[in-house]
Amino acid sequence: MENSEKTNEVIENTLLITLNPAKKDLYLINSDESQTFSLDMLEFSLFERVIASDNDDKVIIYLYQSYLRVLEASKSNGCNEILDKIKELIFRNISTILKQPELIPLQNLDKQFLDIFNDTEMNERCQFLSMSIKTALQDCDDDMRKNVNEIFFKSFDTILKMIRQASMITLDKWILEYLMAFVSDKNNSEAANILLDYIALPENTEGIKYSETLLGQLLCLSITPKNNNGPYEYYDNLNSTNLQALNNLSSSLWSNLNYLHETLYALIKCILVIGGETRDKILNWIGHAITKNQKRGQIWNQHSSMVMGNFTTAPDSFMVGLSAVLLRLCLPLMKPQLKVLMVDPTYCAVKNDDTTSKQIHMKDYDQETCLIPFADENEERNAAQKYNFITEIFFMTHKCLDLSYRVCIEKVSRMNREIHRLQQAYQDAARGGGASDVTENIMNMLTKQSQILLCTQNLILEPKNDELLLQFYDASAIWLNQLASKSSIVMNDSDKGYAPLKIQEFKLPLTADSSPYLKYVPELIIENITGYLQFSKHFETSFRQFNQSKEIFLTFCLIFMGSSKRAKNPHLRANLAEALESLLPKEKNGFTIDSQLFYQHPDRLQIVENLLDVFVSIEMTGQSVQFEQKFNYRRPMYIIMQYLWNIPEQRACFKKLSLTAQQEIDNVEVPLFLRFINVLINDSIFLLDESLNNLQKIRELEEAKKRNEWDNLPQNERQQNHQNLTQLGMLARFDNILGKDTINILKLLTSETKEIFIHPSMVDRVTSMLNYFLLQLCGPNQKRFKVQNKQEFDFDPAHTVKEICSIYLNLKDREEFIVAITQDGRSYSSDLFRYAENTLIKISGGQMISDIIELAENVRKIEEKQKENDEALINPPDEFLDPILSILMREPVILPSSRVTVDKTTISRHLLSDQSDPFNRSPLSMDQLIPDNELKQKIDEWVKDRLEKYKSGSSE
């Protein structure tokens, strides 16, 4: 076949045009010259075919199908020159009509591009769209560029409407492929910029607007609603759905969510790979989307959004979706690559004015609270010349997680409490025979709340994101541990900045007081990690499967929990202690799993000291926290202590600290273990006392109700009494639970660390506490606390009596302890242990009964001896009396500032809680006390003289 005939055949077969009127199935191009095409005339012929298209003849579809036929023909390896020319002309014509759409006014070009993706499954459509844009914008003035943008913006408008009407499950997959076509060619930044320009927002836009853009709406497709006010689509009809059906639904939703997140990650990664201005645009969009939604993290905002709706910040679905994409972008930072070591902490010190010059795309990070504060505002801050992508994506991801997962975890916690409250209200209403519409309303609220809870809960439990979260937090903990171990800041070079770069071995405890790097590390990074670990305690996350991560997290907790010089905020350190509790072995089917961590971790012997340090620090002056909150913080610490006590080498750590406290009891700084014991006793007294007071009030209210005294009260007063009863019950239950934990720890400690409890500064407080509660629970007035349902308030007096008696018996062999029992003028009497004996008999105390009888006899003997001493030493001179407690001083000391003389035991007890002179508030420590030897000699001589006279029967 001659070349002219071959050329004509190829043109006819690919473009479906002809110069031959006999070929009726092809589009006829009018020509007086020839009936066969040449390459020279092809350009005009194809253009004629294009501009002659009417409304039904879709020109983009025609050119796309011609393009496919060209590709198919090229597989035969012939006529490449002709086919290349045809392909070039196809895109030249597309370029012309995109730039000058007025040439074909009847054509709906934007819809045709969408139709290509909607109607076919061919891979070539992405290349076709990308090449169409690239060719159109190669040689283009502003007006023409505007025309091209407008066509594709219209297609985006259509897609945006479709996404808004779709759910995560019903979204057409071709929509995602259409968008991918704009970014799939890394050499075609023009196409990507059309998409980025479409989603761009003004600088002062509210956070919620980012979720309303095209990309934002895709990120909003999720298990929770696209809007802050719902509606919630999934987990309805809970009352008629079984567990298997719920699990199947969760698996299906997770599968769809993972597909969507993976696709959006691929989309954004492609944009980043293009680089240059395009990369800056997407990073700016992400940075602003996070910064403009910072209000999501504020407590007032979280509460108000649940109650009255939120109209300024993006919904959970958007923020979690964005977090999912960012986590995938952080994959190189995680193991095995562990590029997190290239993260420069000084990123957080850069002011907004310097962000552009240092290639930073986020604002306001310098406003974050850091682990350690700078000495003052003017202290010099280190900063790199510019910051790499790894550093930025690390901090972007943490801030996004702070506004997404942390907020959602707190919502789940609040909703769980609300559901528990509604369940209680429903049971009360049902028991009280209330109106059916009331119980029905409560049940409707309960069902709705349960649906919202399940949606939110399963959003943050999606397995792939959960796995990535764990790996990211694992890498973050490694980075934090490395920073904390450095004693000084070192700049690697101008490009690498202040990143750690490599793993350096270190041992605990860290020798340096504090690392200067920690002045740059935001608290939110630790809050993110601890929030996840605490959440993992209650839900099946990936955390339980990775033992190596647990080792890193334990080291992390020990470093930052144990010293205010590495984490100033006491709330943060208390949260770290709660995170430590999540590392405890979990019981499953009666077997304890994961226990090797606390037996094999190289720094396991640091746990007890660090735990006691944070336990005490939330009490001390300057580290104070809200009164009730400190008990919430301590509850997980009790659980950890009880677990550790059963490990011999950990129990030895408690004993070692106790021994150190005895040796250093007069040091400048009060020993840790002594402060710990002091706090324990304070807590025990407060909690048990509060519990008994509330139980007494509950009994009075219950008795009044039983006597029908409430019936004659006005409605509002009856309602107030009900509320009071409920409130008192909650308080009593809280105090009883924590009180039992506190007493249990005291029981364990007194079994092995006896000496510290019988120290002069402590023994009187221990015995007065034990005597008081034994009298309350066993004495004549015990009926005051007899409520109708003890279990409802976690009140178990029998258990508490046994625990208190165990503490007595742990210390029964120490004479100092026995003497102190008898000297308690508030609660002790000769009948005290008889009351205890009677109670133990009622509650089947077993061997404890005879042990208490034996103790009572020893106390009686010491009491008789002590009475003689007390009678002999009555009416001492005023100068021998302690000015605080008005008791005879046995070891007088002078306070250096006020020059007042007090008994050493009295001032020692005061300094456990307050390091100041009680008479003028000047700073004071034990080493500053001045022994008053002259006065002591006078007292000793007076005592000796009085005792001798008493024994000889003489008197003054």
GROMACS .gro file of C-alpha atoms in nm, residues 692-707 709-710 725 728 783-788:
model
   26
  692LEU     CA    1  -1.860   0.910  10.675
  693ASN     CA    2  -1.999   1.264  10.689
  694ASN     CA    3  -2.180   1.217  10.359
  695LEU     CA    4  -2.311   0.874  10.457
  696GLN     CA    5  -2.452   1.023  10.776
  697LYS     CA    6  -2.634   1.292  10.571
  698ILE     CA    7  -2.760   1.026  10.329
  699ARG     CA    8  -2.899   0.823  10.618
  700GLU     CA    9  -3.078   1.130  10.756
  701LEU     CA   10  -3.236   1.203  10.415
  702GLU     CA   11  -3.334   0.838  10.369
  703GLU     CA   12  -3.492   0.826  10.715
  704ALA     CA   13  -3.690   1.144  10.647
  705LYS     CA   14  -3.813   1.001  10.318
  706LYS     CA   15  -3.905   0.674  10.485
  707ARG     CA   16  -4.110   0.864  10.744
  709GLU     CA   17  -4.169   1.373  10.564
  710TRP     CA   18  -4.103   1.460  10.196
  725LEU     CA   19  -2.939   1.258   9.780
  728LEU     CA   20  -2.419   1.304   9.825
  783LYS     CA   21  -2.531   0.320  11.321
  784ARG     CA   22  -2.514   0.678  11.199
  785PHE     CA   23  -2.364   0.546  10.873
  786LYS     CA   24  -2.612   0.262  10.818
  787VAL     CA   25  -2.757   0.349  10.476
  788GLN     CA   26  -3.018   0.145  10.288
   0.00000   0.00000   0.00000
